[in-house]
mmCIF file of C-alpha atoms and ligand atoms in Angstrom:
data_model
loop_
_atom_site.group_PDB
_atom_site.id
_atom_site.type_symbol
_atom_site.label_atom_id
_atom_site.label_comp_id
_atom_site.label_asym_id
_atom_site.label_seq_id
_atom_site.Cartn_x
_atom_site.Cartn_y
_atom_site.Cartn_z
ATOM 1 C CA MET K 520 -12.208 2.308 5.642
ATOM 2 C CA ILE K 521 -9.302 3.232 2.987
ATOM 3 C CA ARG K 522 -8.531 0.415 0.972
ATOM 4 C CA VAL K 523 -4.810 0.443 -0.116
ATOM 5 C CA LEU K 524 -3.386 -2.349 -2.759
ATOM 6 C CA PHE K 525 0.607 -1.936 -3.397
ATOM 7 C CA VAL K 526 1.921 -3.366 -6.597
ATOM 8 C CA CYS K 527 5.409 -4.311 -8.145
ATOM 9 C CA LEU K 528 6.478 -6.941 -10.730
ATOM 10 C CA GLY K 529 6.550 -9.835 -8.416
ATOM 11 C CA ASN K 530 5.034 -9.409 -5.288
ATOM 12 C CA ILE K 531 8.131 -10.572 -3.146
ATOM 13 C CA CYS K 532 10.040 -7.466 -2.816
ATOM 14 C CA ARG K 533 9.089 -3.759 -3.084
ATOM 15 C CA SER K 534 4.928 -4.175 -2.901
ATOM 16 C CA PRO K 535 5.152 -6.600 0.345
ATOM 17 C CA MET K 536 7.675 -4.029 2.002
ATOM 18 C CA ALA K 537 5.194 -1.282 1.489
ATOM 19 C CA GLU K 538 2.212 -3.281 2.823
ATOM 20 C CA PHE K 539 4.139 -4.173 5.839
ATOM 21 C CA VAL K 540 5.696 -0.786 6.707
ATOM 22 C CA MET K 541 2.405 0.992 6.031
ATOM 23 C CA LYS K 542 0.750 -1.465 8.406
ATOM 24 C CA ASP K 543 3.203 -0.507 11.048
ATOM 25 C CA MET K 544 3.030 2.833 10.375
ATOM 26 C CA VAL K 545 -0.885 3.489 10.817
ATOM 27 C CA LYS K 546 -0.523 1.279 13.823
ATOM 28 C CA LYS K 547 2.057 3.581 15.403
ATOM 29 C CA ARG K 548 -0.412 6.345 14.477
ATOM 30 C CA GLY K 549 -3.346 4.651 16.137
ATOM 31 C CA LEU K 550 -5.003 4.578 12.822
ATOM 32 C CA GLU K 551 -5.122 0.714 12.019
ATOM 33 C CA HIS K 552 -8.732 0.331 11.897
ATOM 34 C CA GLU K 553 -8.940 2.963 9.404
ATOM 35 C CA PHE K 554 -7.262 1.154 6.532
ATOM 36 C CA TYR K 555 -7.326 -2.240 4.471
ATOM 37 C CA ILE K 556 -3.589 -2.612 2.986
ATOM 38 C CA ALA K 557 -2.498 -5.469 0.707
ATOM 39 C CA SER K 558 0.024 -6.254 -2.045
ATOM 40 C CA ALA K 559 -0.013 -7.852 -5.433
ATOM 41 C CA ALA K 560 1.973 -8.510 -8.499
ATOM 42 C CA THR K 561 1.595 -7.613 -12.177
ATOM 43 C CA SER K 562 3.158 -11.253 -13.024
ATOM 44 C CA SER K 563 2.403 -14.546 -12.030
ATOM 45 C CA GLU K 564 6.254 -15.397 -11.634
ATOM 46 C CA GLU K 565 6.394 -15.445 -7.997
ATOM 47 C CA THR K 566 2.583 -16.594 -7.067
ATOM 48 C CA GLY K 567 2.537 -18.501 -3.776
ATOM 49 C CA ASN K 568 6.098 -17.520 -2.900
ATOM 50 C CA PRO K 569 7.031 -15.792 0.513
ATOM 51 C CA VAL K 570 8.497 -12.516 0.736
ATOM 52 C CA HIS K 571 12.197 -12.067 -0.537
ATOM 53 C CA HIS K 572 14.774 -12.281 2.406
ATOM 54 C CA GLY K 573 16.314 -9.000 1.531
ATOM 55 C CA THR K 574 12.879 -7.390 2.297
ATOM 56 C CA ARG K 575 12.422 -9.711 5.138
ATOM 57 C CA ASN K 576 15.928 -9.054 6.929
ATOM 58 C CA LYS K 577 15.329 -5.491 6.096
ATOM 59 C CA LEU K 578 12.105 -5.332 7.993
ATOM 60 C CA MET K 579 13.367 -7.417 10.838
ATOM 61 C CA GLN K 580 15.798 -4.586 11.756
ATOM 62 C CA TYR K 581 12.764 -2.524 12.692
ATOM 63 C CA GLY K 582 10.829 -5.477 14.299
ATOM 64 C CA ILE K 583 8.398 -5.694 11.352
ATOM 65 C CA SER K 584 7.059 -9.233 10.370
ATOM 66 C CA THR K 585 5.850 -10.387 6.940
ATOM 67 C CA ALA K 586 4.918 -13.600 7.919
ATOM 68 C CA GLY K 587 1.749 -15.487 6.216
ATOM 69 C CA LYS K 588 2.127 -13.256 3.150
ATOM 70 C CA TYR K 589 2.647 -15.260 -0.255
ATOM 71 C CA ALA K 590 2.791 -13.400 -3.687
ATOM 72 C CA ARG K 591 -0.731 -13.116 -5.574
ATOM 73 C CA LYS K 592 -1.392 -11.630 -8.871
ATOM 74 C CA LEU K 593 -3.401 -8.548 -9.243
ATOM 75 C CA THR K 594 -6.754 -9.154 -10.675
ATOM 76 C CA LYS K 595 -9.456 -7.195 -12.638
ATOM 77 C CA LYS K 596 -11.690 -7.446 -9.311
ATOM 78 C CA ASP K 597 -8.817 -5.550 -7.309
ATOM 79 C CA TYR K 598 -9.818 -2.434 -9.017
ATOM 80 C CA THR K 599 -13.220 -2.363 -7.576
ATOM 81 C CA ASP K 600 -12.214 -3.603 -4.320
ATOM 82 C CA TYR K 601 -9.623 -0.918 -3.485
ATOM 83 C CA ASP K 602 -9.443 2.723 -3.458
ATOM 84 C CA TYR K 603 -5.849 3.130 -3.983
ATOM 85 C CA LEU K 604 -3.704 1.031 -6.277
ATOM 86 C CA LEU K 605 -0.085 2.032 -5.998
ATOM 87 C CA GLY K 606 2.600 0.904 -8.168
ATOM 88 C CA MET K 607 6.215 1.076 -7.468
ATOM 89 C CA GLU K 608 7.499 2.174 -11.050
ATOM 90 C CA GLU K 609 6.106 2.995 -14.432
ATOM 91 C CA ARG K 610 6.291 -0.275 -15.775
ATOM 92 C CA ASN K 611 4.119 -1.313 -13.034
ATOM 93 C CA LEU K 612 1.301 1.080 -13.928
ATOM 94 C CA SER K 613 1.350 0.063 -17.559
ATOM 95 C CA ASN K 614 0.943 -3.541 -16.523
ATOM 96 C CA MET K 615 -1.837 -2.842 -13.776
ATOM 97 C CA LEU K 616 -3.698 -0.897 -16.568
ATOM 98 C CA ARG K 617 -3.468 -3.841 -19.000
ATOM 99 C CA ILE K 618 -4.977 -6.274 -16.220
ATOM 100 C CA THR K 619 -7.654 -3.822 -15.136
ATOM 101 C CA GLY K 620 -8.488 -2.709 -18.318
ATOM 102 C CA GLY K 621 -8.176 0.869 -17.307
ATOM 103 C CA ASP K 622 -8.396 3.472 -14.431
ATOM 104 C CA PRO K 623 -11.632 5.591 -14.723
ATOM 105 C CA LYS K 624 -11.485 6.399 -11.239
ATOM 106 C CA GLU K 625 -8.005 7.533 -11.069
ATOM 107 C CA LYS K 626 -7.088 5.065 -8.627
ATOM 108 C CA MET K 627 -3.552 4.136 -9.771
ATOM 109 C CA HIS K 628 -0.570 6.149 -8.981
ATOM 110 C CA ARG K 629 3.243 5.686 -8.425
ATOM 111 C CA LEU K 630 4.047 5.770 -4.724
ATOM 112 C CA LEU K 631 6.339 8.247 -5.076
ATOM 113 C CA ASP K 632 4.046 10.542 -7.395
ATOM 114 C CA PHE K 633 2.976 11.736 -3.585
ATOM 115 C CA SER K 634 6.524 12.914 -3.030
ATOM 116 C CA ASP K 635 8.147 16.278 -3.682
ATOM 117 C CA ASN K 636 10.188 14.175 -6.060
ATOM 118 C CA PRO K 637 8.354 11.746 -8.141
ATOM 119 C CA ARG K 638 10.364 8.851 -9.478
ATOM 120 C CA ASP K 639 10.384 5.043 -10.006
ATOM 121 C CA ILE K 640 11.385 2.876 -6.934
ATOM 122 C CA ALA K 641 13.995 0.703 -8.509
ATOM 123 C CA ASP K 642 13.582 -3.023 -8.075
ATOM 124 C CA PRO K 643 16.063 -4.562 -5.586
ATOM 125 C CA TRP K 644 15.588 -7.948 -7.209
ATOM 126 C CA PHE K 645 17.772 -6.777 -9.882
ATOM 127 C CA THR K 646 19.997 -4.164 -7.722
ATOM 128 C CA GLY K 647 20.474 -6.097 -4.288
ATOM 129 C CA ASN K 648 19.979 -2.881 -2.675
ATOM 130 C CA PHE K 649 17.317 -3.212 -0.022
ATOM 131 C CA ASP K 650 18.437 -0.349 1.927
ATOM 132 C CA VAL K 651 17.571 2.230 -1.040
ATOM 133 C CA THR K 652 13.967 0.301 -1.493
ATOM 134 C CA TYR K 653 13.257 0.926 2.246
ATOM 135 C CA ASP K 654 14.452 4.728 2.121
ATOM 136 C CA ASP K 655 12.498 5.154 -1.061
ATOM 137 C CA ILE K 656 9.226 3.222 0.357
ATOM 138 C CA VAL K 657 9.001 5.271 3.684
ATOM 139 C CA GLU K 658 9.502 8.692 1.753
ATOM 140 C CA GLY K 659 6.392 7.635 -0.465
ATOM 141 C CA LEU K 660 4.550 6.287 2.352
ATOM 142 C CA GLU K 661 5.022 9.636 4.496
ATOM 143 C CA ALA K 662 3.967 11.440 1.359
ATOM 144 C CA PHE K 663 1.031 9.281 0.777
ATOM 145 C CA LEU K 664 -0.093 9.727 4.387
ATOM 146 C CA ASP K 665 0.374 13.595 4.271
ATOM 147 C CA PHE K 666 -1.796 13.591 1.088
ATOM 148 C CA LEU K 667 -4.667 11.724 2.974
ATOM 149 C CA ILE K 668 -4.405 14.172 5.713
ATOM 150 C CA GLN K 669 -4.496 17.252 3.249
ATOM 151 C CA GLU K 670 -7.768 15.633 1.842
ATOM 152 C CA ASN K 671 -9.215 15.242 5.125
ATOM 153 C CA ALA K 672 -9.456 11.376 4.866
ATOM 154 C CA ILE K 673 -7.610 10.926 7.988
ATOM 155 C CA PRO K 674 -6.971 13.144 10.902
ATOM 156 C CA ALA K 675 -3.702 15.096 11.028
ATOM 157 C CA ASN K 676 -3.641 15.174 15.288
ATOM 158 C CA THR K 677 -2.890 11.573 15.770
ATOM 159 C CA GLN K 678 0.005 10.184 17.671
ATOM 160 C CA ASN K 679 3.121 8.778 16.326
ATOM 161 C CA ASN K 680 4.572 6.366 19.050
ATOM 162 C CA GLY K 681 7.804 5.909 17.412
ATOM 163 C CA ALA K 682 9.347 6.738 13.925
ATOM 164 C CA VAL K 683 9.656 4.206 11.437
HETATM 165 P P1 4NP R 1824 9.523 -7.153 -7.049
HETATM 166 O O1 4NP R 1824 10.923 -7.833 -7.170
HETATM 167 O O2 4NP R 1824 8.800 -6.767 -8.177
HETATM 168 O O3 4NP R 1824 9.696 -5.856 -6.015
HETATM 169 O O4 4NP R 1824 8.688 -8.266 -6.112
HETATM 170 C C1 4NP R 1824 10.681 -8.732 -8.583
HETATM 171 C C2 4NP R 1824 10.661 -10.219 -7.653
HETATM 172 C C3 4NP R 1824 10.511 -11.083 -8.692
HETATM 173 C C4 4NP R 1824 10.641 -10.901 -10.126
HETATM 174 C C5 4NP R 1824 10.956 -9.433 -10.748
HETATM 175 C C6 4NP R 1824 10.856 -8.270 -9.815
HETATM 176 N N1 4NP R 1824 10.764 -12.065 -11.194
HETATM 177 O O5 4NP R 1824 11.104 -11.653 -12.353
HETATM 178 O O6 4NP R 1824 10.693 -13.133 -10.714
#
């Protein structure tokens, strides 16, 4: 079981988008039983709130529901509970380090650090552009899954029943 926690500032836009798109991707590859996937915030600003309508509307285009997800803050315990804690931007990483007290096992990365073009994922709460967020997140997730295949953590020869 590979445990992945996506982290952003509010846990209502980017990290739940990554959580639910990844759940959909691994299901389409027949790998849902290999993963435990969740998301959390570095701030308590949105704690208890549902996913932002911009993320909900974007994911609805792909038949992906975020029902039942409410924002929660990252805890120190998450560091032991998860294998990968993937932030969306540099600022998330510094806040994640502050909350967990460090990253001795090198579990923390930016999602797009796995891609050929490492960079931050801009916050659509400020930009209003959830299309760019979605494209960036799909690019990062595909690169992350390729990384796990190279690490022999998941099999390469799985069926992909539909592009995301
Ligand atoms: P997210 O977006 O980090 O992608 O969930 C934000 C949501 C809420 C706030 C900031 C960013 N906020 O300041 O409340």
